[in-house]
C-alpha cells in the first residue's frame, strides 16, 4: 500500500517511471491537473523507472538515500525529503522489504 499510495506518484503504478513534464507558463495548477501538464506553480514530478534494477541495486539506492548528503537541488535530495514525509505518515519503512516488494512485483523476477 505504501508503494501504491506514495511511491507510485513519482515512479509510476508499475514502477516504469514518470516522465518529466514541461511547465506551461500562464497555466494554473487546477488547469494543468485537468490537462495532464505541469503549471508554473508546481515542481516537475519525475521518478525514474525501477523495473530495470536488481533487488540488490534497489536496496543500495534506498540505503544511500538514508546515509548520504546530496546537492539540495538533486533528485536524490528530493527523494530524501519525500522518504521522510512518507515515514512521518506511515512509520518506518524497511529498505529490505521495499526493495523486495518492488523487485518481485515489478522487476525482472515478476515477468
Tab-separated table of C-alpha atoms in Angstrom:
chain	number	residue	atom	x	y	z
A	1	UNK	CA	0.000	0.000	0.000
A	2	UNK	CA	2.874	2.387	0.713
A	3	UNK	CA	4.211	1.975	-2.814
A	4	UNK	CA	0.777	2.409	-4.391
A	5	UNK	CA	-0.206	5.405	-2.245
A	6	UNK	CA	3.137	7.215	-2.066
A	7	UNK	CA	5.876	5.979	-4.401
A	8	UNK	CA	3.706	5.435	-7.490
A	9	UNK	CA	3.060	9.179	-7.712
A	10	UNK	CA	6.609	9.651	-8.975
A	11	UNK	CA	7.763	6.198	-10.080
A	12	UNK	CA	4.542	5.065	-11.769
A	13	UNK	CA	1.921	2.489	-10.851
A	14	UNK	CA	4.049	-0.244	-12.428
A	15	UNK	CA	7.410	1.296	-11.393
A	16	UNK	CA	8.115	2.149	-15.021
A	17	UNK	CA	8.862	5.790	-14.224
A	18	UNK	CA	7.110	9.079	-14.793
A	19	UNK	CA	8.464	11.399	-17.492
A	20	UNK	CA	9.455	14.959	-16.744
A	21	UNK	CA	6.757	17.481	-17.528
A	22	UNK	CA	7.432	20.847	-19.103
A	23	UNK	CA	5.935	23.758	-17.248
A	24	UNK	CA	3.355	25.762	-19.136
A	25	UNK	CA	3.557	29.450	-18.336
A	26	UNK	CA	0.254	31.137	-17.622
A	27	UNK	CA	-1.419	27.877	-16.607
A	28	UNK	CA	-2.871	27.458	-13.138
A	29	UNK	CA	-2.302	24.308	-11.126
A	30	UNK	CA	-6.006	23.407	-11.453
A	31	UNK	CA	-5.989	23.819	-15.246
A	32	UNK	CA	-2.740	21.880	-15.541
A	33	UNK	CA	-4.071	18.981	-13.498
A	34	UNK	CA	-7.123	18.687	-15.741
A	35	UNK	CA	-4.925	18.707	-18.873
A	36	UNK	CA	-2.139	16.407	-17.671
A	37	UNK	CA	0.549	19.079	-17.762
A	38	UNK	CA	2.545	20.970	-15.160
A	39	UNK	CA	1.957	24.582	-14.209
A	40	UNK	CA	4.353	27.257	-13.026
A	41	UNK	CA	3.027	26.691	-9.517
A	42	UNK	CA	4.188	23.072	-9.324
A	43	UNK	CA	7.550	21.369	-9.454
A	44	UNK	CA	8.109	18.729	-12.087
A	45	UNK	CA	7.345	15.276	-10.778
A	46	UNK	CA	9.823	12.777	-12.093
A	47	UNK	CA	10.667	9.358	-10.857
A	48	UNK	CA	12.975	7.125	-12.852
A	49	UNK	CA	11.907	3.581	-13.692
A	50	UNK	CA	12.685	0.989	-11.042
A	51	UNK	CA	11.816	-2.051	-13.166
A	52	UNK	CA	15.319	-2.443	-14.585
A	53	UNK	CA	17.098	-2.510	-11.240
A	54	UNK	CA	18.123	-5.664	-9.405
A	55	UNK	CA	16.897	-6.244	-5.876
A	56	UNK	CA	20.420	-5.539	-4.618
A	57	UNK	CA	20.597	-2.247	-6.544
A	58	UNK	CA	17.218	-1.173	-5.201
A	59	UNK	CA	18.357	-1.922	-1.673
A	60	UNK	CA	21.609	0.018	-2.166
A	61	UNK	CA	19.687	3.012	-3.552
A	62	UNK	CA	17.333	3.042	-0.592
A	63	UNK	CA	20.217	2.790	1.870
A	64	UNK	CA	22.128	5.530	0.036
A	65	UNK	CA	19.135	7.829	0.396
A	66	UNK	CA	19.304	7.424	4.143
A	67	UNK	CA	23.079	7.721	4.508
A	68	UNK	CA	24.339	10.365	2.080
A	69	UNK	CA	24.134	14.095	1.669
A	70	UNK	CA	23.095	15.225	-1.782
A	71	UNK	CA	23.076	18.549	-3.563
A	72	UNK	CA	19.949	20.318	-2.363
A	73	UNK	CA	18.563	20.514	-5.903
A	74	UNK	CA	19.283	16.929	-6.928
A	75	UNK	CA	16.611	14.298	-7.448
A	76	UNK	CA	18.163	12.315	-4.609
A	77	UNK	CA	17.703	15.153	-2.126
A	78	UNK	CA	14.063	15.449	-3.182
A	79	UNK	CA	13.662	11.713	-2.638
A	80	UNK	CA	15.261	12.005	0.808
A	81	UNK	CA	12.668	14.614	1.755
A	82	UNK	CA	9.858	12.521	0.278
A	83	UNK	CA	11.012	9.471	2.220
A	84	UNK	CA	10.998	11.466	5.460
A	85	UNK	CA	7.452	12.684	4.776
A	86	UNK	CA	6.232	9.191	3.908
A	87	UNK	CA	7.730	7.737	7.069
A	88	UNK	CA	6.187	10.509	9.173
A	89	UNK	CA	2.782	9.394	7.867
A	90	UNK	CA	3.294	5.650	7.515
A	91	UNK	CA	6.021	4.791	10.037
A	92	UNK	CA	9.487	3.381	9.444
A	93	UNK	CA	9.864	1.586	6.117
A	94	UNK	CA	12.149	-1.418	5.851
A	95	UNK	CA	14.574	-0.877	2.971
A	96	UNK	CA	14.905	-4.638	2.549
A	97	UNK	CA	11.150	-5.218	2.373
A	98	UNK	CA	10.597	-2.289	-0.007
A	99	UNK	CA	13.388	-3.465	-2.337
A	100	UNK	CA	11.985	-6.994	-2.249
A	101	UNK	CA	8.443	-5.750	-2.958
A	102	UNK	CA	9.491	-3.551	-5.897
A	103	UNK	CA	11.680	-6.253	-7.406
A	104	UNK	CA	9.247	-9.147	-7.041
A	105	UNK	CA	6.212	-7.092	-8.087
A	106	UNK	CA	7.664	-5.042	-10.957
A	107	UNK	CA	11.218	-6.200	-11.651
A	108	UNK	CA	12.566	-8.915	-13.890
A	109	UNK	CA	11.503	-11.629	-11.438
A	110	UNK	CA	7.844	-10.657	-11.950
A	111	UNK	CA	7.922	-11.489	-15.651
